[in-house]
Short mmCIF file of N, CA and C in Angstrom, two decimals:
data_model
loop_
_atom_site.label_atom_id
_atom_site.label_comp_id
_atom_site.label_asym_id
_atom_site.label_seq_id
_atom_site.Cartn_x
_atom_site.Cartn_y
_atom_site.Cartn_z
N MET A 1 107.52 144.98 14.85
CA MET A 1 106.85 146.49 15.48
C MET A 1 106.71 146.51 16.34
N PHE A 2 106.26 145.24 17.12
CA PHE A 2 106.05 145.79 19.36
C PHE A 2 106.65 146.05 19.87
N ARG A 3 108.12 145.80 19.20
CA ARG A 3 109.55 145.94 19.51
C ARG A 3 110.30 147.61 19.28
N LEU A 4 109.72 147.48 17.77
CA LEU A 4 110.35 148.70 17.52
C LEU A 4 109.57 150.64 18.70
N LEU A 5 108.68 150.07 18.88
CA LEU A 5 107.41 150.76 19.71
C LEU A 5 108.03 150.67 21.13
N GLY A 6 108.38 149.55 21.59
CA GLY A 6 108.81 149.34 22.90
C GLY A 6 110.03 149.97 22.97
N ILE A 7 111.19 149.85 22.19
CA ILE A 7 112.32 150.71 22.35
C ILE A 7 111.77 152.23 21.77
N THR A 8 110.80 152.67 20.96
CA THR A 8 110.89 153.87 20.87
C THR A 8 110.63 154.58 21.90
N PHE A 9 109.35 153.85 22.93
CA PHE A 9 109.09 154.04 24.63
C PHE A 9 110.38 154.19 25.23
N VAL A 10 110.73 152.95 25.71
CA VAL A 10 111.85 153.75 26.31
C VAL A 10 113.31 154.58 26.17
N LEU A 11 113.24 154.73 24.82
CA LEU A 11 114.35 156.09 24.55
C LEU A 11 113.45 157.52 24.95
N CYS A 12 111.94 157.58 24.48
CA CYS A 12 111.48 158.44 25.09
C CYS A 12 111.48 158.88 26.27
N LEU A 13 111.42 157.97 27.28
CA LEU A 13 111.26 158.01 28.87
C LEU A 13 113.39 158.30 29.40
N VAL A 14 113.91 158.08 28.82
CA VAL A 14 115.09 158.44 28.95
C VAL A 14 116.36 158.80 28.42
N GLY A 15 115.42 159.29 27.06
CA GLY A 15 116.90 160.92 26.62
C GLY A 15 116.22 161.99 27.06
N GLN A 16 117.41 162.87 26.28
CA GLN A 16 117.30 163.58 27.34
C GLN A 16 116.94 164.54 25.81
N PRO A 17 115.88 165.75 25.47
CA PRO A 17 115.91 166.39 24.52
C PRO A 17 116.90 167.24 24.33
N SER A 18 117.58 167.55 23.70
CA SER A 18 118.45 168.88 22.98
C SER A 18 117.40 170.41 22.88
N PHE A 19 116.52 170.22 21.86
CA PHE A 19 116.30 171.12 20.85
C PHE A 19 116.45 172.40 21.07
N GLY A 20 118.13 172.16 20.66
CA GLY A 20 119.45 173.89 20.25
C GLY A 20 119.51 173.78 22.14
N ASP A 21 119.27 172.92 22.75
CA ASP A 21 119.87 173.87 24.56
C ASP A 21 120.99 173.40 24.75
N ASP A 22 122.05 174.40 25.30
CA ASP A 22 123.47 174.41 25.09
C ASP A 22 123.66 174.64 27.01
N SER A 23 122.24 174.15 27.66
CA SER A 23 123.06 174.28 29.26
C SER A 23 124.02 173.53 29.43
N HIS A 24 124.48 171.93 28.91
CA HIS A 24 125.61 171.38 29.62
C HIS A 24 126.73 172.25 29.57
N LYS A 25 126.78 173.11 28.70
CA LYS A 25 128.18 173.95 28.72
C LYS A 25 128.46 174.82 30.30
N VAL A 26 127.64 175.17 30.26
CA VAL A 26 127.66 175.80 31.68
C VAL A 26 126.98 175.62 33.08
N LEU A 27 127.22 174.35 32.99
CA LEU A 27 126.23 173.31 34.50
C LEU A 27 127.44 173.40 35.57
N GLY A 28 127.10 173.40 36.68
CA GLY A 28 128.09 173.77 37.37
C GLY A 28 128.41 175.35 38.35
N THR A 29 129.31 175.14 38.96
CA THR A 29 129.59 176.34 39.93
C THR A 29 130.80 177.17 38.99
N TRP A 30 130.64 178.34 38.79
CA TRP A 30 131.34 179.46 38.91
C TRP A 30 132.04 180.61 39.68
N LYS A 31 132.96 180.70 40.24
CA LYS A 31 133.74 181.64 40.50
C LYS A 31 134.39 183.13 40.23
N LEU A 32 133.83 184.39 40.48
CA LEU A 32 134.16 185.38 39.99
C LEU A 32 135.31 185.87 39.82
N VAL A 33 136.07 186.21 38.60
CA VAL A 33 137.70 186.45 38.71
C VAL A 33 137.38 188.19 38.21
N SER A 34 136.68 188.61 37.55
CA SER A 34 136.72 190.04 37.48
C SER A 34 135.22 190.33 36.53
N TYR A 35 134.82 191.65 36.99
CA TYR A 35 133.73 192.66 36.42
C TYR A 35 134.68 193.81 36.02
N GLU A 36 133.90 194.30 35.20
CA GLU A 36 134.63 195.42 34.16
C GLU A 36 132.92 196.11 34.07
N THR A 37 133.05 197.13 33.85
CA THR A 37 132.03 198.42 33.56
C THR A 37 132.58 198.55 32.31
N GLU A 38 132.38 198.56 30.77
CA GLU A 38 132.55 199.80 30.02
C GLU A 38 131.78 200.65 29.27
N VAL A 39 132.20 202.21 29.57
CA VAL A 39 130.91 203.06 29.17
C VAL A 39 130.98 203.15 27.56
N GLN A 40 129.80 203.19 26.89
CA GLN A 40 129.62 203.86 25.38
C GLN A 40 130.18 205.05 25.26
N ALA A 41 129.87 205.44 26.11
CA ALA A 41 130.28 207.31 25.30
C ALA A 41 131.24 207.08 24.97
N THR A 42 132.80 206.49 25.95
CA THR A 42 133.38 206.73 26.12
C THR A 42 134.90 205.42 25.60
N GLY A 43 133.96 204.52 25.46
CA GLY A 43 134.74 202.75 25.74
C GLY A 43 135.81 202.85 26.74
N GLU A 44 135.94 203.42 27.68
CA GLU A 44 136.03 203.32 28.75
C GLU A 44 135.84 202.36 29.45
N LYS A 45 136.96 201.65 30.78
CA LYS A 45 136.27 200.55 31.23
C LYS A 45 137.43 200.53 32.11
N GLU A 46 136.75 200.00 33.13
CA GLU A 46 137.00 200.06 34.94
C GLU A 46 136.12 198.77 35.36
N PRO A 47 137.03 198.33 36.58
CA PRO A 47 136.76 198.00 37.57
C PRO A 47 135.49 198.14 38.64
N ALA A 48 134.31 198.15 37.92
CA ALA A 48 133.37 199.08 38.82
C ALA A 48 132.54 198.11 40.25
N MET A 49 133.23 197.17 40.61
CA MET A 49 133.24 196.49 41.86
C MET A 49 134.03 196.76 42.54
N GLY A 50 135.66 196.78 41.89
CA GLY A 50 136.93 197.13 42.10
C GLY A 50 137.59 196.10 42.15
N GLN A 51 139.19 196.27 42.63
CA GLN A 51 139.90 195.20 41.99
C GLN A 51 139.58 193.88 42.47
N SER A 52 139.11 193.04 43.11
CA SER A 52 139.00 191.62 43.92
C SER A 52 137.31 191.77 44.28
N PRO A 53 136.35 192.16 43.00
CA PRO A 53 134.99 191.22 43.62
C PRO A 53 135.12 190.25 43.95
N ALA A 54 134.13 190.04 45.02
CA ALA A 54 133.29 188.64 44.58
C ALA A 54 132.21 187.96 44.48
N GLY A 55 132.47 186.48 43.96
CA GLY A 55 130.94 186.35 43.66
C GLY A 55 131.04 185.09 42.91
N TYR A 56 129.65 184.33 42.70
CA TYR A 56 129.61 182.74 42.16
C TYR A 56 128.03 183.29 41.37
N VAL A 57 128.39 182.12 40.18
CA VAL A 57 126.90 182.25 39.86
C VAL A 57 127.23 180.16 39.52
N VAL A 58 125.98 179.59 40.17
CA VAL A 58 125.85 178.44 40.10
C VAL A 58 124.94 178.56 38.83
N PHE A 59 124.73 177.01 38.33
CA PHE A 59 123.61 176.67 36.93
C PHE A 59 123.40 175.06 37.13
N ASN A 60 122.65 175.03 37.92
CA ASN A 60 122.59 173.84 38.22
C ASN A 60 120.85 172.96 36.90
N ALA A 61 121.66 171.64 37.37
CA ALA A 61 121.36 170.77 35.94
C ALA A 61 119.48 171.08 35.85
N GLU A 62 118.72 171.62 36.72
CA GLU A 62 117.35 171.59 37.01
C GLU A 62 116.60 172.65 35.96
N GLY A 63 117.76 173.26 35.28
CA GLY A 63 117.77 174.91 35.19
C GLY A 63 117.21 175.69 35.68
N ARG A 64 117.96 175.76 36.84
CA ARG A 64 117.91 177.03 37.54
C ARG A 64 119.10 177.50 37.89
N VAL A 65 119.10 178.66 37.50
CA VAL A 65 120.72 179.73 38.34
C VAL A 65 120.72 180.86 39.53
N PHE A 66 121.69 180.42 40.18
CA PHE A 66 121.69 181.29 41.15
C PHE A 66 122.97 182.66 40.79
N LEU A 67 122.84 183.86 41.30
CA LEU A 67 123.62 184.23 40.88
C LEU A 67 124.03 185.64 42.00
N VAL A 68 125.29 185.40 42.97
CA VAL A 68 125.44 186.23 43.38
C VAL A 68 126.84 187.55 43.48
N LEU A 69 127.02 188.48 42.62
CA LEU A 69 128.52 189.09 43.14
C LEU A 69 128.18 190.58 44.42
N THR A 70 129.66 190.82 44.69
CA THR A 70 129.68 191.63 45.58
C THR A 70 130.95 192.38 45.51
N GLY A 71 130.99 193.51 45.74
CA GLY A 71 132.56 194.46 45.68
C GLY A 71 133.38 194.23 46.83
N GLU A 72 134.73 194.81 46.37
CA GLU A 72 135.09 194.40 47.62
C GLU A 72 135.46 195.06 49.02
N LYS A 73 135.20 196.86 48.76
CA LYS A 73 135.08 197.25 50.21
C LYS A 73 134.42 196.85 50.76
N PRO A 74 135.31 196.57 52.49
CA PRO A 74 134.42 196.18 53.73
C PRO A 74 133.52 197.90 54.18
N ALA A 75 132.23 197.96 54.79
CA ALA A 75 131.67 198.52 55.27
C ALA A 75 131.14 198.69 56.90
N LYS A 76 131.94 200.20 57.32
CA LYS A 76 131.95 200.48 58.49
C LYS A 76 131.03 201.46 59.20
N THR A 77 130.51 202.06 58.53
CA THR A 77 129.58 203.49 58.82
C THR A 77 128.28 202.65 57.90
N SER A 78 127.01 203.39 58.44
CA SER A 78 125.86 203.08 57.42
C SER A 78 125.96 203.61 56.09
N GLN A 79 126.50 204.94 56.60
CA GLN A 79 126.95 205.65 54.72
C GLN A 79 127.29 204.16 53.98
N GLU A 80 128.58 203.92 54.32
CA GLU A 80 129.55 202.69 53.52
C GLU A 80 128.82 201.84 53.52
N ARG A 81 127.81 201.18 54.09
CA ARG A 81 126.65 199.98 53.73
C ARG A 81 126.18 200.03 52.71
N ALA A 82 125.34 201.34 52.70
CA ALA A 82 124.62 202.23 51.52
C ALA A 82 124.90 202.41 50.03
N GLU A 83 126.36 202.82 50.42
CA GLU A 83 127.27 203.05 49.16
C GLU A 83 126.97 201.78 48.68
N LEU A 84 127.92 200.54 49.66
CA LEU A 84 127.76 198.95 49.08
C LEU A 84 126.82 198.20 48.80
N PHE A 85 125.98 199.03 48.92
CA PHE A 85 124.71 198.21 47.82
C PHE A 85 124.76 198.52 46.70
N ALA A 86 125.19 199.33 46.23
CA ALA A 86 125.47 199.79 44.71
C ALA A 86 126.50 199.25 44.04
N THR A 87 127.02 197.66 45.01
CA THR A 87 128.23 196.87 44.12
C THR A 87 127.46 195.22 44.50
N LEU A 88 126.34 195.15 44.84
CA LEU A 88 125.72 194.16 44.81
C LEU A 88 124.62 193.98 43.69
N ILE A 89 124.77 192.96 42.83
CA ILE A 89 124.07 192.10 42.41
C ILE A 89 123.73 190.51 42.36
N ALA A 90 122.99 190.34 42.31
CA ALA A 90 121.61 189.24 43.15
C ALA A 90 120.46 188.75 42.48
N TYR A 91 120.49 187.75 41.35
CA TYR A 91 119.44 187.38 41.57
C TYR A 91 118.81 185.78 41.09
N THR A 92 118.23 185.30 41.11
CA THR A 92 117.96 183.85 40.83
C THR A 92 116.79 183.66 39.82
N GLY A 93 116.80 182.48 39.21
CA GLY A 93 115.52 182.48 37.95
C GLY A 93 115.92 181.11 37.03
N THR A 94 115.30 180.62 36.35
CA THR A 94 115.25 179.83 35.33
C THR A 94 116.01 180.21 34.38
N TYR A 95 116.57 179.82 33.58
CA TYR A 95 118.20 179.60 32.55
C TYR A 95 117.86 178.54 31.38
N ARG A 96 118.31 178.98 30.20
CA ARG A 96 118.26 178.27 29.18
C ARG A 96 119.27 178.77 28.60
N VAL A 97 120.55 178.63 27.66
CA VAL A 97 121.67 178.59 26.54
C VAL A 97 121.36 178.23 25.83
N GLU A 98 121.39 178.91 24.55
CA GLU A 98 121.17 178.66 23.11
C GLU A 98 122.03 179.47 22.12
N GLY A 99 123.31 178.76 22.21
CA GLY A 99 123.84 179.06 21.18
C GLY A 99 125.05 180.14 22.50
N ASP A 100 124.96 181.19 21.73
CA ASP A 100 126.02 182.28 23.00
C ASP A 100 125.01 183.21 23.85
N LYS A 101 123.88 183.01 23.61
CA LYS A 101 123.11 183.40 24.34
C LYS A 101 122.14 183.10 25.90
N TRP A 102 122.58 183.57 26.71
CA TRP A 102 121.96 183.12 27.94
C TRP A 102 120.86 183.77 28.97
N THR A 103 119.64 183.14 28.52
CA THR A 103 118.40 183.83 29.17
C THR A 103 117.91 183.46 30.06
N THR A 104 117.84 184.37 31.53
CA THR A 104 117.55 184.01 32.51
C THR A 104 115.79 184.10 33.16
N LYS A 105 114.78 184.00 33.03
CA LYS A 105 113.87 184.43 33.61
C LYS A 105 113.70 184.20 35.48
N VAL A 106 113.53 186.13 35.51
CA VAL A 106 114.30 185.73 36.67
C VAL A 106 112.38 185.93 37.65
N ASP A 107 113.03 185.46 39.13
CA ASP A 107 112.10 185.46 39.59
C ASP A 107 112.68 185.72 41.16
N VAL A 108 113.56 186.11 41.18
CA VAL A 108 113.91 186.96 42.74
C VAL A 108 115.01 187.84 42.28
N ALA A 109 115.15 188.80 42.79
CA ALA A 109 116.65 189.75 42.14
C ALA A 109 116.26 191.19 43.75
N TRP A 110 117.80 191.22 43.58
CA TRP A 110 118.33 192.41 44.85
C TRP A 110 117.72 194.02 43.98
N ILE A 111 116.86 194.16 42.80
CA ILE A 111 115.93 194.86 42.67
C ILE A 111 114.48 194.66 41.87
N PRO A 112 113.70 194.45 42.37
CA PRO A 112 112.71 194.86 42.43
C PRO A 112 111.63 194.48 40.83
N GLU A 113 112.57 195.29 39.96
CA GLU A 113 111.69 195.66 38.64
C GLU A 113 112.69 194.39 37.49
N TRP A 114 113.39 193.87 37.84
CA TRP A 114 114.13 192.59 37.14
C TRP A 114 113.29 191.00 37.06
N VAL A 115 112.14 191.26 38.65
CA VAL A 115 111.34 190.58 38.76
C VAL A 115 110.30 190.41 37.69
N GLY A 116 110.58 188.89 37.08
CA GLY A 116 109.03 188.70 35.85
C GLY A 116 109.78 188.96 34.58
N THR A 117 111.20 189.63 34.39
CA THR A 117 111.69 189.83 32.87
C THR A 117 112.50 188.65 32.93
N GLU A 118 112.78 188.87 31.92
CA GLU A 118 114.12 187.89 31.02
C GLU A 118 115.04 188.96 31.17
N GLN A 119 116.08 188.35 31.41
CA GLN A 119 117.54 188.99 31.14
C GLN A 119 118.78 188.43 30.48
N ILE A 120 118.98 188.53 28.83
CA ILE A 120 119.76 188.15 28.34
C ILE A 120 121.27 188.56 28.53
N ARG A 121 122.37 187.30 28.02
CA ARG A 121 124.04 187.59 28.38
C ARG A 121 124.27 186.49 27.17
N SER A 122 125.41 187.80 26.19
CA SER A 122 126.10 186.99 25.88
C SER A 122 126.94 186.01 26.87
N LEU A 123 127.50 184.89 26.13
CA LEU A 123 128.34 184.20 26.75
C LEU A 123 129.13 182.94 25.78
N THR A 124 130.92 183.49 26.54
CA THR A 124 131.44 182.47 25.77
C THR A 124 132.42 181.75 26.61
N VAL A 125 132.54 179.97 26.57
CA VAL A 125 132.87 179.62 27.70
C VAL A 125 134.26 178.69 27.05
N ASP A 126 135.17 178.78 27.23
CA ASP A 126 136.26 178.51 27.09
C ASP A 126 137.12 177.11 27.97
N GLY A 127 137.10 176.35 27.98
CA GLY A 127 137.05 175.19 29.04
C GLY A 127 136.88 175.65 30.37
N ASP A 128 137.12 176.08 30.88
CA ASP A 128 136.77 176.16 32.02
C ASP A 128 136.79 177.88 32.62
N ARG A 129 136.86 178.93 31.68
CA ARG A 129 136.53 180.03 31.93
C ARG A 129 135.45 180.36 31.39
N LEU A 130 134.56 181.00 31.74
CA LEU A 130 132.97 181.72 31.63
C LEU A 130 133.27 183.21 31.27
N GLN A 131 132.93 183.32 30.03
CA GLN A 131 132.68 185.29 30.12
C GLN A 131 131.65 185.69 29.83
N VAL A 132 130.58 186.26 30.61
CA VAL A 132 129.18 186.42 30.16
C VAL A 132 129.64 188.45 29.78
N LEU A 133 129.08 189.02 28.73
CA LEU A 133 128.94 190.40 28.68
C LEU A 133 127.23 190.59 28.53
N SER A 134 126.71 191.54 29.29
CA SER A 134 125.42 192.22 28.82
C SER A 134 125.67 193.03 27.93
N PRO A 135 123.96 193.73 27.49
CA PRO A 135 123.70 194.31 26.24
C PRO A 135 124.09 195.24 27.17
N TRP A 136 124.12 196.69 26.12
CA TRP A 136 124.07 197.84 26.61
C TRP A 136 122.95 198.52 27.13
N ARG A 137 123.12 198.85 28.14
CA ARG A 137 122.52 199.30 28.96
C ARG A 137 122.36 200.13 30.31
N VAL A 138 121.58 200.85 30.60
CA VAL A 138 121.55 201.62 32.07
C VAL A 138 122.15 200.57 33.32
N ASN A 139 122.73 200.61 33.78
CA ASN A 139 122.59 199.47 34.59
C ASN A 139 121.95 200.16 35.46
N PRO A 140 121.19 199.82 36.62
CA PRO A 140 120.41 199.88 37.54
C PRO A 140 121.89 200.26 38.53
N ASN A 141 122.97 199.41 38.80
CA ASN A 141 123.75 200.33 40.29
C ASN A 141 124.36 201.29 39.79
N TRP A 142 124.94 201.63 38.62
CA TRP A 142 125.47 203.13 38.02
C TRP A 142 124.76 203.77 37.00
N PRO A 143 123.19 204.59 37.12
CA PRO A 143 122.95 205.00 36.68
C PRO A 143 123.35 206.55 35.52
N ASP A 144 124.29 206.70 36.51
CA ASP A 144 124.97 207.95 36.45
C ASP A 144 126.40 207.33 35.21
N LYS A 145 126.49 206.33 34.87
CA LYS A 145 126.99 206.42 33.78
C LYS A 145 126.69 206.16 32.62
N GLY A 146 125.31 206.54 32.21
CA GLY A 146 124.26 206.40 30.78
C GLY A 146 124.79 204.74 30.46
N MET A 147 125.24 204.39 29.36
CA MET A 147 124.57 203.28 28.91
C MET A 147 126.08 202.91 28.62
N THR A 148 126.02 201.38 29.45
CA THR A 148 127.03 200.82 29.78
C THR A 148 126.41 199.15 29.60
N ARG A 149 128.10 198.62 28.98
CA ARG A 149 127.99 196.85 29.90
C ARG A 149 129.03 196.39 30.61
N SER A 150 128.37 195.29 31.16
CA SER A 150 129.03 194.62 31.84
C SER A 150 129.79 193.26 31.04
N ILE A 151 131.20 193.20 31.35
CA ILE A 151 132.15 192.17 30.96
C ILE A 151 132.34 191.54 32.38
N VAL A 152 132.25 190.47 32.34
CA VAL A 152 132.26 189.41 33.38
C VAL A 152 132.41 187.83 33.36
N THR A 153 134.13 187.79 33.81
CA THR A 153 134.69 186.61 33.47
C THR A 153 134.52 185.56 35.13
N PHE A 154 134.25 183.99 34.57
CA PHE A 154 134.31 183.32 35.72
C PHE A 154 135.37 182.71 35.46
N VAL A 155 135.59 181.37 36.27
CA VAL A 155 136.51 180.40 36.11
C VAL A 155 135.36 179.11 36.95
N ARG A 156 135.64 178.35 35.89
CA ARG A 156 134.81 177.00 36.82
C ARG A 156 135.53 176.21 38.17
N SER A 157 134.52 176.16 39.51
CA SER A 157 134.95 176.04 40.60
C SER A 157 135.23 174.83 40.64
N ASN A 158 134.37 174.14 40.41
CA ASN A 158 133.93 172.37 40.73
C ASN A 158 134.53 171.21 39.85
#
């Protein structure tokens, strides 16, 4: 009996509970390949951040995600820098993955209204490819487009 209790105690100390957490499939660093915006009213898809956006998303084992995405245009004037801000997406927070849902509890963001919110995305991992789909919403970077969703594709970087 004591041996069984001892083994159970050791397993509790070293075991990793799963509780439906699928975070292991996204652990690591992912490089941005493409960022498309789909307009709900028309079905049109466009590269909202240009043909060659840059960025990474990092999911660490401690349950924190860091995401920075930028557009491709260099800025030379104050006006161009202001316009460039519309191609920035950056936030961090704690995350969890359950099935095909990625949820981030945001604690720092490029837009203050996201701080304290939970951002939920659908995701698909296919080998070294990660595709993320936002829900339909008015994107804070492109509110004039109405209801849109983002289709973001990454490749494993590490």
